[in-house]
Short mmCIF file of C-alpha atoms in Angstrom, two decimals:
data_model
loop_
_atom_site.label_atom_id
_atom_site.label_comp_id
_atom_site.label_asym_id
_atom_site.label_seq_id
_atom_site.Cartn_x
_atom_site.Cartn_y
_atom_site.Cartn_z
CA MET A 1 -46.12 2.61 5.51
CA SER A 2 -42.32 1.10 5.23
CA ASN A 3 -39.24 2.57 6.83
CA SER A 4 -36.88 4.93 5.72
CA ALA A 5 -34.11 3.60 4.37
CA LEU A 6 -31.87 6.39 6.15
CA GLU A 7 -32.84 8.71 8.40
CA PHE A 8 -31.45 11.05 10.15
CA LYS A 9 -33.26 12.09 13.43
CA ASP A 10 -32.59 15.41 15.32
CA MET A 11 -29.19 14.82 14.41
CA SER A 12 -26.29 16.82 15.97
CA PHE A 13 -22.78 16.45 15.85
CA GLY A 14 -19.47 18.10 16.44
CA TYR A 15 -16.29 17.56 16.35
CA PRO A 16 -14.30 17.70 20.01
CA TYR A 17 -13.44 21.16 21.04
CA GLU A 18 -15.15 22.69 17.61
CA ASN A 19 -18.10 24.41 17.31
CA ASP A 20 -20.97 21.80 16.17
CA LEU A 21 -21.29 21.30 12.27
CA PHE A 22 -24.71 19.61 12.77
CA MET A 23 -27.71 20.66 14.97
CA GLU A 24 -30.81 18.77 15.43
CA LEU A 25 -30.88 17.65 11.85
CA ASN A 26 -33.65 15.95 10.42
CA VAL A 27 -33.41 13.93 7.07
CA ALA A 28 -35.31 10.84 5.58
CA VAL A 29 -34.02 8.97 2.20
CA GLN A 30 -36.72 6.46 0.51
CA PRO A 31 -35.87 3.03 -0.32
CA GLY A 32 -35.12 2.80 -4.19
CA GLU A 33 -34.47 6.53 -3.96
CA PHE A 34 -31.69 8.35 -5.98
CA VAL A 35 -30.70 11.21 -3.98
CA SER A 36 -27.84 13.93 -3.99
CA ILE A 37 -26.39 15.80 -1.46
CA ILE A 38 -24.68 18.90 -3.07
CA GLY A 39 -22.25 21.53 -1.24
CA ALA A 40 -19.26 23.59 -1.85
CA SER A 41 -16.08 22.57 -0.34
CA GLY A 42 -16.05 22.62 3.14
CA SER A 43 -19.46 22.34 3.50
CA GLY A 44 -19.69 19.39 5.73
CA LYS A 45 -20.40 16.77 2.93
CA SER A 46 -17.12 14.47 3.99
CA THR A 47 -18.37 14.69 7.60
CA LEU A 48 -22.02 13.91 6.43
CA PHE A 49 -20.46 10.32 4.89
CA LYS A 50 -18.65 9.70 7.89
CA LEU A 51 -21.99 9.96 9.72
CA THR A 52 -23.75 7.72 7.11
CA VAL A 53 -21.34 5.04 7.12
CA GLY A 54 -20.47 5.01 10.69
CA LEU A 55 -17.14 6.38 10.87
CA GLU A 56 -18.48 8.64 12.97
CA GLU A 57 -21.32 8.72 15.66
CA PRO A 58 -23.72 11.41 16.51
CA THR A 59 -23.31 13.48 19.39
CA ARG A 60 -26.91 13.48 19.99
CA GLY A 61 -30.27 11.95 18.56
CA SER A 62 -29.64 9.20 15.69
CA ILE A 63 -29.11 7.79 12.72
CA ARG A 64 -31.28 5.22 11.47
CA LEU A 65 -31.05 2.63 9.08
CA ASP A 66 -34.22 0.81 7.52
CA GLY A 67 -35.86 2.28 10.72
CA GLU A 68 -33.77 0.83 12.87
CA LYS A 69 -30.56 2.36 15.07
CA LYS A 70 -27.85 0.50 14.58
CA ALA A 71 -25.20 0.25 17.11
CA ASN A 72 -22.28 -0.18 14.30
CA ARG A 73 -23.63 0.60 10.94
CA LEU A 74 -20.07 -0.27 9.63
CA GLY A 75 -20.62 -2.92 6.90
CA HIS A 76 -24.32 -1.91 6.62
CA VAL A 77 -24.01 0.84 3.89
CA GLY A 78 -22.13 0.32 1.05
CA TYR A 79 -19.46 3.62 0.38
CA MET A 80 -17.69 4.36 -3.00
CA PRO A 81 -14.76 6.65 -2.24
CA GLN A 82 -13.68 9.60 -4.46
CA GLN A 83 -10.55 8.01 -5.60
CA ASP A 84 -11.07 4.13 -6.86
CA LEU A 85 -8.93 3.08 -3.93
CA LEU A 86 -8.45 -0.34 -5.45
CA LEU A 87 -5.90 -2.19 -3.51
CA PRO A 88 -2.87 -2.07 -6.32
CA TRP A 89 -1.80 -5.60 -5.74
CA ARG A 90 -5.25 -7.32 -6.36
CA SER A 91 -6.66 -8.32 -9.38
CA ILE A 92 -9.86 -6.81 -10.82
CA LEU A 93 -11.44 -10.13 -9.64
CA ASP A 94 -9.75 -9.94 -6.24
CA ASN A 95 -10.69 -5.98 -5.64
CA ALA A 96 -14.26 -6.71 -6.01
CA ALA A 97 -14.24 -9.66 -3.89
CA LEU A 98 -12.51 -7.82 -0.66
CA PRO A 99 -16.18 -6.88 0.72
CA LEU A 100 -17.36 -10.50 0.29
CA GLU A 101 -14.34 -11.78 2.28
CA ILE A 102 -14.40 -9.31 4.64
CA LYS A 103 -17.97 -10.93 5.11
CA GLY A 104 -16.13 -14.39 5.41
CA VAL A 105 -17.57 -15.38 2.11
CA SER A 106 -14.86 -18.31 0.53
CA LYS A 107 -12.48 -16.80 -1.72
CA LYS A 108 -14.04 -19.77 -4.57
CA GLU A 109 -17.91 -18.60 -4.12
CA ALA A 110 -16.67 -15.05 -4.30
CA HIS A 111 -15.21 -15.60 -7.80
CA LYS A 112 -18.16 -17.34 -8.40
CA ARG A 113 -20.44 -14.68 -7.88
CA ILE A 114 -18.45 -12.37 -9.40
CA ILE A 115 -17.21 -13.48 -12.57
CA PRO A 116 -20.91 -12.69 -14.52
CA LEU A 117 -21.32 -9.54 -12.79
CA LEU A 118 -18.18 -8.30 -14.55
CA ASP A 119 -19.91 -8.61 -17.82
CA GLU A 120 -23.09 -6.62 -16.79
CA PHE A 121 -20.43 -4.20 -15.40
CA GLY A 122 -18.82 -3.90 -18.36
CA LEU A 123 -15.90 -5.25 -17.36
CA ASN A 124 -15.02 -8.42 -19.57
CA GLY A 125 -11.71 -8.93 -20.20
CA THR A 126 -10.33 -7.15 -16.83
CA ARG A 127 -10.60 -10.08 -14.54
CA ASP A 128 -7.10 -10.74 -14.12
CA LYS A 129 -6.03 -7.46 -15.12
CA PHE A 130 -4.42 -5.13 -12.35
CA PRO A 131 -6.02 -1.46 -11.25
CA SER A 132 -2.97 0.28 -12.61
CA GLU A 133 -3.55 -1.79 -16.47
CA LEU A 134 -7.34 0.23 -16.57
CA SER A 135 -8.14 3.73 -17.51
CA GLY A 136 -9.90 6.28 -14.66
CA GLY A 137 -13.60 5.26 -16.17
CA MET A 138 -13.24 1.48 -15.69
CA ARG A 139 -11.35 1.53 -12.62
CA GLN A 140 -14.19 3.63 -11.27
CA ARG A 141 -16.79 1.09 -12.75
CA VAL A 142 -15.02 -1.68 -10.54
CA SER A 143 -15.00 -0.15 -7.60
CA PHE A 144 -18.66 0.61 -8.35
CA LEU A 145 -19.31 -3.33 -8.40
CA ARG A 146 -16.97 -3.27 -5.24
CA THR A 147 -19.50 -1.09 -3.32
CA VAL A 148 -22.71 -3.16 -5.00
CA LEU A 149 -20.63 -6.24 -3.33
CA SER A 150 -20.89 -4.89 -0.19
CA GLY A 151 -24.47 -6.24 -0.06
CA SER A 152 -25.79 -3.33 1.71
CA PRO A 153 -29.34 -2.05 -0.05
CA ILE A 154 -28.21 1.55 0.99
CA LEU A 155 -25.20 2.95 -0.91
CA LEU A 156 -23.44 6.19 -0.17
CA LEU A 157 -20.93 7.28 -3.26
CA ASP A 158 -18.51 10.36 -2.08
CA GLU A 159 -17.78 12.22 -5.61
CA PRO A 160 -17.06 9.41 -7.10
CA PHE A 161 -16.70 11.06 -10.71
CA SER A 162 -15.13 14.32 -9.60
CA ALA A 163 -11.91 13.17 -10.83
CA LEU A 164 -12.63 11.99 -14.66
CA ASP A 165 -12.58 13.89 -17.87
CA ALA A 166 -15.70 15.51 -18.88
CA ILE A 167 -16.75 13.15 -21.59
CA THR A 168 -15.98 9.60 -19.26
CA LYS A 169 -17.90 11.55 -16.62
CA VAL A 170 -21.10 12.03 -18.60
CA SER A 171 -20.72 8.13 -19.77
CA MET A 172 -20.26 7.36 -16.41
CA GLN A 173 -23.27 8.75 -15.14
CA GLU A 174 -25.67 7.52 -17.61
CA TRP A 175 -23.65 4.14 -16.98
CA LEU A 176 -24.65 4.49 -13.03
CA LEU A 177 -28.05 5.39 -13.65
CA GLN A 178 -28.84 2.21 -16.06
CA GLN A 179 -26.61 0.04 -13.21
CA TRP A 180 -29.42 1.92 -10.29
CA GLU A 181 -31.87 0.87 -12.10
CA LYS A 182 -31.34 -2.52 -12.59
CA GLN A 183 -30.00 -3.15 -8.65
CA GLY A 184 -32.75 -1.05 -7.17
CA SER A 185 -30.92 0.03 -4.41
CA THR A 186 -31.11 3.11 -2.77
CA ILE A 187 -28.17 5.59 -3.40
CA ILE A 188 -26.81 8.61 -1.95
CA PHE A 189 -24.93 10.71 -4.20
CA ILE A 190 -22.38 13.35 -2.71
CA THR A 191 -21.01 16.17 -5.08
CA HIS A 192 -19.98 19.59 -6.02
CA ASP A 193 -21.43 19.50 -9.42
CA VAL A 194 -25.02 21.23 -9.87
CA ASP A 195 -25.46 19.53 -13.37
CA GLU A 196 -24.59 16.02 -11.53
CA ALA A 197 -26.42 16.47 -8.96
CA LEU A 198 -29.85 17.11 -11.42
CA PHE A 199 -28.91 14.65 -13.78
CA LEU A 200 -28.83 11.77 -11.52
CA ALA A 201 -30.71 12.29 -8.55
CA ASP A 202 -34.86 12.33 -7.78
CA ARG A 203 -33.93 14.84 -4.80
CA VAL A 204 -31.06 17.10 -4.71
CA PHE A 205 -30.23 18.28 -0.65
CA VAL A 206 -28.47 21.59 -0.51
CA LEU A 207 -25.80 22.10 2.50
CA THR A 208 -25.66 25.81 3.07
CA GLU A 209 -25.31 27.30 6.59
CA THR A 210 -23.16 26.19 9.58
CA PRO A 211 -24.06 24.80 11.64
CA ILE A 212 -26.34 22.77 9.54
CA LYS A 213 -29.90 22.64 11.01
CA GLU A 214 -31.87 21.93 7.83
CA LEU A 215 -31.12 20.62 4.51
CA LYS A 216 -32.92 22.61 1.58
CA GLU A 217 -34.58 20.16 -0.65
CA VAL A 218 -35.10 20.40 -4.48
CA THR A 219 -37.34 17.83 -6.37
CA VAL A 220 -35.57 17.51 -9.77
CA PRO A 221 -38.45 18.24 -12.34
CA LEU A 222 -37.34 15.04 -14.54
CA ASN A 223 -38.80 11.81 -15.55
CA ARG A 224 -36.92 8.59 -15.90
CA PRO A 225 -35.15 7.18 -17.63
CA ARG A 226 -33.42 10.49 -18.27
CA ARG A 227 -31.61 11.59 -21.46
CA LEU A 228 -28.85 13.97 -21.59
CA GLU A 229 -30.71 16.68 -23.26
CA ASP A 230 -33.26 16.75 -20.25
CA LEU A 231 -30.53 18.62 -18.94
CA TYR A 232 -31.53 21.55 -20.98
CA SER A 233 -35.20 21.59 -20.49
CA ALA A 234 -36.83 25.47 -19.00
CA ASP A 235 -37.82 23.73 -15.82
CA LEU A 236 -34.29 22.35 -15.32
CA LEU A 237 -32.87 25.37 -16.20
CA GLU A 238 -35.15 27.15 -13.74
CA VAL A 239 -34.41 24.96 -11.00
CA LYS A 240 -30.62 24.87 -11.37
CA LYS A 241 -30.34 28.78 -11.68
CA ASP A 242 -32.05 28.77 -8.00
CA LEU A 243 -29.29 26.01 -6.94
CA MET A 244 -26.23 28.02 -8.15
CA PHE A 245 -27.36 31.04 -6.34
CA GLU A 246 -28.16 29.23 -3.16
CA LEU A 247 -24.66 27.67 -3.27
CA ARG A 248 -22.78 31.09 -4.51
CA SER A 249 -24.88 32.68 -1.28
CA THR A 250 -22.70 30.32 1.04
CA ILE A 251 -19.49 30.97 -0.07
CA THR A 252 -19.62 34.68 0.23
CA MET B 1 11.27 -0.51 -19.51
CA LYS B 2 13.12 -3.49 -20.97
CA THR B 3 16.73 -4.11 -19.90
CA THR B 4 18.84 -4.61 -22.96
CA TRP B 5 22.74 -5.32 -23.37
CA LYS B 6 23.11 -1.60 -24.02
CA ASP B 7 22.19 -0.94 -20.54
CA PHE B 8 25.43 -2.97 -19.05
CA LEU B 9 27.79 -1.43 -21.60
CA ALA B 10 28.62 1.93 -19.59
CA PRO B 11 28.98 -0.02 -16.29
CA LEU B 12 31.06 -2.81 -17.92
CA SER B 13 33.51 -0.34 -19.54
CA LEU B 14 33.78 1.29 -16.64
CA VAL B 15 35.11 -2.01 -14.76
CA ILE B 16 37.09 -3.38 -17.39
CA LEU B 17 38.68 0.73 -17.34
CA LEU B 18 39.35 0.23 -14.07
CA PHE B 19 40.85 -3.44 -13.89
CA VAL B 20 42.96 -2.32 -16.48
CA LEU B 21 44.39 0.89 -14.87
CA TRP B 22 44.94 -1.74 -11.54
CA GLU B 23 46.60 -4.38 -13.45
CA TRP B 24 48.94 -1.59 -14.92
CA ILE B 25 50.06 0.35 -11.81
CA ALA B 26 50.11 -3.09 -9.59
CA ARG B 27 52.63 -3.89 -12.36
CA LEU B 28 54.61 -0.74 -12.13
CA ILE B 29 54.63 -0.56 -8.33
CA GLY B 30 55.75 -4.40 -8.47
CA MET B 31 55.05 -5.80 -4.43
CA THR B 32 52.77 -8.46 -4.97
CA PHE B 33 52.21 -8.77 -1.18
CA ILE B 34 50.95 -5.10 -1.30
CA LEU B 35 49.16 -4.68 -4.07
CA PRO B 36 48.49 -7.79 -6.37
CA SER B 37 47.32 -7.25 -9.96
CA PRO B 38 44.02 -8.52 -10.79
CA ILE B 39 45.49 -11.41 -12.75
CA GLN B 40 47.58 -12.52 -9.84
CA VAL B 41 44.28 -12.50 -7.22
CA LEU B 42 42.57 -14.53 -9.99
CA GLY B 43 46.09 -16.97 -10.45
CA LYS B 44 45.55 -17.24 -6.90
CA LEU B 45 41.95 -17.89 -6.63
CA TRP B 46 42.58 -20.79 -8.75
CA GLU B 47 45.31 -21.88 -7.22
CA ILE B 48 43.67 -22.43 -3.68
CA LYS B 49 40.23 -23.09 -4.89
CA GLY B 50 39.85 -26.48 -3.35
CA ILE B 51 40.09 -24.94 0.27
CA LEU B 52 38.10 -21.59 -0.50
CA PHE B 53 35.51 -23.48 -2.05
CA LEU B 54 35.12 -26.38 0.26
CA VAL B 55 35.95 -25.51 3.37
CA HIS B 56 35.92 -21.64 3.59
CA PHE B 57 33.22 -20.76 1.54
CA PRO B 58 30.67 -22.98 3.34
CA ALA B 59 31.46 -21.78 6.70
CA THR B 60 30.57 -18.10 5.56
CA LEU B 61 27.77 -18.87 3.70
CA LEU B 62 26.39 -20.65 7.20
CA VAL B 63 27.03 -17.88 9.13
CA ILE B 64 25.22 -15.60 6.53
CA VAL B 65 22.29 -17.86 6.03
CA THR B 66 21.78 -18.37 9.51
CA GLY B 67 22.24 -14.45 10.68
CA LEU B 68 19.85 -13.28 8.00
CA PHE B 69 17.25 -16.20 8.91
CA ILE B 70 17.17 -15.13 12.04
CA SER B 71 17.27 -11.25 11.77
CA VAL B 72 14.24 -11.55 9.34
CA VAL B 73 12.48 -13.36 11.97
CA LEU B 74 13.26 -10.87 14.71
CA GLY B 75 13.01 -7.82 12.56
CA VAL B 76 9.66 -8.92 10.95
CA GLY B 77 8.31 -10.09 14.20
CA LEU B 78 9.30 -6.79 15.78
CA ALA B 79 7.88 -4.97 13.30
CA VAL B 80 4.40 -6.72 13.83
CA TRP B 81 4.22 -6.05 17.18
CA MET B 82 5.56 -2.19 17.04
CA ARG B 83 2.56 -1.97 14.00
CA ALA B 84 -0.19 -3.79 16.68
CA SER B 85 0.93 -2.44 19.84
CA ARG B 86 1.54 1.57 20.51
CA ILE B 87 3.30 1.04 23.68
CA ALA B 88 5.65 -1.54 21.74
CA GLU B 89 6.23 1.33 19.27
CA LYS B 90 7.13 3.91 21.56
CA THR B 91 9.22 1.82 23.69
CA PHE B 92 11.19 0.14 20.89
CA TYR B 93 11.38 2.44 18.16
CA PRO B 94 13.90 4.99 19.57
CA LEU B 95 15.84 2.37 21.17
CA MET B 96 16.13 0.85 17.91
CA ILE B 97 17.24 3.91 16.16
CA SER B 98 19.77 4.90 18.75
CA SER B 99 21.31 1.44 18.74
CA GLN B 100 22.18 2.50 15.11
CA THR B 101 25.03 4.47 16.78
CA ILE B 102 26.89 1.84 18.48
CA PRO B 103 29.51 0.77 16.24
CA ILE B 104 28.89 -2.80 15.84
CA ILE B 105 32.38 -3.88 14.96
CA ALA B 106 33.75 -2.38 18.35
CA LEU B 107 31.08 -4.73 20.19
CA ALA B 108 32.08 -7.62 18.02
CA PRO B 109 35.13 -8.89 20.72
CA ILE B 110 32.64 -9.05 23.39
CA PHE B 111 30.54 -11.66 21.19
CA VAL B 112 33.84 -13.83 20.98
CA LEU B 113 34.18 -13.54 24.42
CA TRP B 114 30.45 -14.99 24.95
CA PHE B 115 30.18 -17.45 21.99
CA GLY B 116 33.74 -18.43 21.58
CA TYR B 117 35.03 -19.23 18.01
CA SER B 118 31.71 -21.15 17.56
CA LEU B 119 29.35 -20.07 14.72
CA TRP B 120 27.23 -18.55 17.13
CA SER B 121 29.78 -15.48 17.84
CA LYS B 122 29.65 -14.46 13.86
CA VAL B 123 26.32 -14.78 13.60
CA ALA B 124 25.71 -12.30 16.31
CA VAL B 125 27.60 -9.84 14.64
CA THR B 126 25.75 -10.66 10.79
CA ILE B 127 22.12 -10.30 13.33
CA LEU B 128 23.15 -6.88 14.87
CA ILE B 129 24.40 -5.42 11.42
CA THR B 130 21.15 -6.77 9.25
CA PHE B 131 18.62 -6.41 11.93
CA PHE B 132 17.70 -2.69 11.63
CA PRO B 133 17.17 -2.52 7.91
CA ILE B 134 14.77 -5.55 8.15
CA ALA B 135 12.70 -4.35 10.80
CA VAL B 136 12.91 -0.60 10.06
CA ASN B 137 11.56 -1.16 6.43
CA THR B 138 9.03 -3.32 7.58
CA PHE B 139 7.68 -1.02 9.92
CA ASP B 140 7.62 2.01 7.83
CA GLY B 141 5.75 -0.18 4.89
CA LEU B 142 3.24 -1.75 7.86
CA ARG B 143 2.67 1.90 8.36
CA SER B 144 2.17 3.32 4.65
CA SER B 145 -1.25 2.48 3.65
CA SER B 146 -3.17 5.59 3.68
CA ARG B 147 -6.12 6.58 5.84
CA GLU B 148 -8.66 6.35 3.08
CA PHE B 149 -8.12 2.75 2.32
CA LYS B 150 -8.21 1.84 6.07
CA ASP B 151 -11.75 4.12 6.14
CA LEU B 152 -12.79 1.78 3.51
CA LEU B 153 -12.17 -1.18 4.70
CA LEU B 154 -13.86 -0.27 8.01
CA THR B 155 -17.04 0.47 6.04
CA MET B 156 -17.25 -3.02 4.63
CA GLY B 157 -17.19 -4.00 8.10
CA ALA B 158 -13.33 -4.82 8.45
CA THR B 159 -11.98 -6.11 11.77
CA LYS B 160 -8.11 -5.52 12.68
CA LYS B 161 -7.07 -8.58 11.76
CA ASP B 162 -8.70 -8.11 8.22
CA LEU B 163 -7.34 -4.90 7.99
CA PHE B 164 -3.91 -6.26 9.48
CA LEU B 165 -3.98 -8.82 6.80
CA LYS B 166 -5.31 -7.64 3.98
CA LEU B 167 -4.07 -4.08 4.16
CA TYR B 168 -1.16 -3.48 6.26
CA VAL B 169 0.73 -6.76 5.29
CA PRO B 170 0.63 -6.28 1.76
CA SER B 171 1.54 -2.84 1.55
CA ALA B 172 4.32 -3.63 3.69
CA ILE B 173 5.89 -6.19 1.05
CA PRO B 174 7.51 -4.22 -1.10
CA HIS B 175 9.53 -2.48 1.74
CA PHE B 176 10.39 -5.64 3.15
CA TYR B 177 12.27 -6.18 0.31
CA SER B 178 14.03 -2.99 0.24
CA GLY B 179 15.05 -3.62 3.49
CA LEU B 180 16.03 -7.13 2.70
CA LYS B 181 18.18 -6.13 -0.20
CA VAL B 182 20.08 -4.01 2.36
CA ALA B 183 20.60 -6.47 4.73
CA VAL B 184 21.36 -9.10 2.21
CA THR B 185 24.84 -7.03 1.57
CA LEU B 186 25.50 -6.17 5.04
CA SER B 187 25.10 -9.28 5.96
CA VAL B 188 28.52 -10.51 4.37
CA ILE B 189 30.37 -7.55 6.13
CA GLY B 190 29.08 -8.66 9.10
CA ALA B 191 29.67 -12.67 8.80
CA ALA B 192 33.63 -10.88 7.89
CA ILE B 193 34.14 -8.76 10.10
CA GLY B 194 32.75 -11.62 12.70
CA GLU B 195 35.09 -14.19 11.08
CA TRP B 196 37.69 -11.19 11.46
CA LEU B 197 38.16 -11.77 15.09
CA GLY B 198 37.80 -15.02 15.84
CA ALA B 199 37.13 -18.05 13.88
CA GLN B 200 38.85 -21.54 12.92
CA ALA B 201 37.02 -21.32 9.35
CA GLY B 202 35.60 -18.84 7.04
CA LEU B 203 36.45 -16.51 4.05
CA GLY B 204 37.11 -13.42 6.21
CA TYR B 205 38.90 -15.71 8.43
CA PHE B 206 40.78 -16.87 5.41
CA SER B 207 41.80 -13.44 4.16
CA ARG B 208 43.44 -12.33 7.48
CA ARG B 209 45.74 -15.24 8.13
CA MET B 210 47.03 -14.19 4.58
CA MET B 211 47.33 -10.95 5.45
CA THR B 212 49.85 -12.29 8.34
CA GLN B 213 51.97 -14.13 5.63
CA PHE B 214 52.18 -10.95 3.29
CA ASP B 215 50.34 -12.48 1.01
CA GLY B 216 48.07 -10.23 -1.27
CA ALA B 217 46.83 -12.27 -3.49
CA GLY B 218 45.76 -14.17 -1.08
CA VAL B 219 43.82 -11.31 0.95
CA PHE B 220 42.25 -10.45 -1.83
CA ALA B 221 41.17 -13.88 -3.24
CA PRO B 222 38.59 -14.44 -0.49
CA ILE B 223 36.99 -11.18 -0.65
CA VAL B 224 36.48 -11.43 -4.46
CA ILE B 225 34.20 -14.56 -3.32
CA LEU B 226 32.79 -12.60 -0.35
CA SER B 227 31.84 -10.07 -2.67
CA PHE B 228 29.85 -12.46 -5.47
CA ILE B 229 28.24 -14.16 -2.37
CA GLY B 230 26.67 -10.14 -1.67
CA ILE B 231 25.76 -9.69 -5.61
CA SER B 232 24.45 -13.21 -5.79
CA LEU B 233 22.01 -12.79 -2.37
CA PHE B 234 21.19 -9.21 -4.06
CA LEU B 235 20.24 -10.60 -7.26
CA GLY B 236 18.34 -13.36 -5.71
CA VAL B 237 16.18 -11.38 -3.58
CA THR B 238 15.37 -9.05 -6.46
CA LEU B 239 14.54 -12.38 -8.24
CA LEU B 240 12.12 -13.12 -5.23
CA GLU B 241 10.57 -9.72 -5.33
CA LYS B 242 9.79 -9.83 -9.03
CA ILE B 243 8.17 -13.08 -8.96
CA THR B 244 6.55 -11.98 -5.86
CA LEU B 245 5.01 -8.84 -6.63
CA LYS B 246 4.04 -9.32 -10.09
CA TRP B 247 1.39 -6.23 -10.10
CA ARG B 248 4.37 -3.81 -9.49
CA GLU B 249 5.54 -4.32 -13.05
CA THR B 250 2.17 -2.72 -14.34
CA GLU B 251 2.58 0.12 -12.63
#
């Protein structure tokens, strides 16, 4: 059996002088899987992201990548932030090149690798533009390209489409699924949007109680490739209803 | 937004109006040694252009350029040091701020005692007056990038050096230019003060000498050139900023 791409093993975490946020949590994500994590604001989503990418370390237990317990996860999980966080003084090409530069690849070599990818990511004609010249959706494409170029087999996407308008959002979701099918990477997608979570993921994890002892898990009853109208199938609506009730109970 | 000739219309009209008013009042009073008219000042400037441009202008320019250069090196150096070390920040930052309450003009005679009438007494005054805006702006710029950017670079495996070169320095450059713009205009004042107190050449020195001779137009003529230096330096920095920060124009 192959190793899990990401595994939390009896993981506990709390900030100093505060109650624990996570208590002996066990979660495993399989290679190539698309997983959504959903929760209301303040449910520990951002802490979970910090733990996964390695900005925070668990107080007890461990986080394993591909079965290995790495001393430092920074640089091993690709991260796509909520705002695009493109560096305004870098061109699109140089923004995409950032993770490669940090890994020690020369600028020239980095550019050679990125230029063919720009087309593939629907970014043709943007290479010498600055981020401020691009629309929100295009900027998120650059941001995703940059995340992919981190070279990590596991990517963590933190509400990347939450700032986009509804129409752009849907087309970006479809675009993301196409990209994921092409790249074959493992994706963890944090969101607060139930439709988004269901449309994208194989499995949805719900953050409910605090401290979090286990994640409620829902397998999405849809096949791939998915179409937008799948969101209105009877099976899915049933799952969605359950999820909504689950989430609502955490707020009151 | 593109600047057109219309943008210059209002300030230009005001300047012309003020000069006309000045000319009129000066003629009304009719005492050249106290209040020379703009035309008299220009006439004087033309009359003594040889000595002003060949002797005094180069002397002052040398003070300004040397002072600014040292200020940039020291100011940026201190800013980088304070950004790199918490202890350096805690030590120097409050000192730097409180040093600004010292009236530098009052300190200037000390430099004449130390360095005599040499270049360095004037350069010292110029450095004192221009160091602060450069150091503080650069330092604030080095701190200006947000936490999110830092986290993002860290997830890419960035080292401290990567953070510094790829994040802190680029985000500091616009702030550095703001500081430099303030500094270049102040540098003219610094050089002039230095020359007032003790010099054998320079526009500030010449202006003061003319005052002792009750030559009003002679006092103003070098001041016109000083102001011209300040404006040119400012425009020079603005141009440099435009060339090096192309990305800002797209914002």
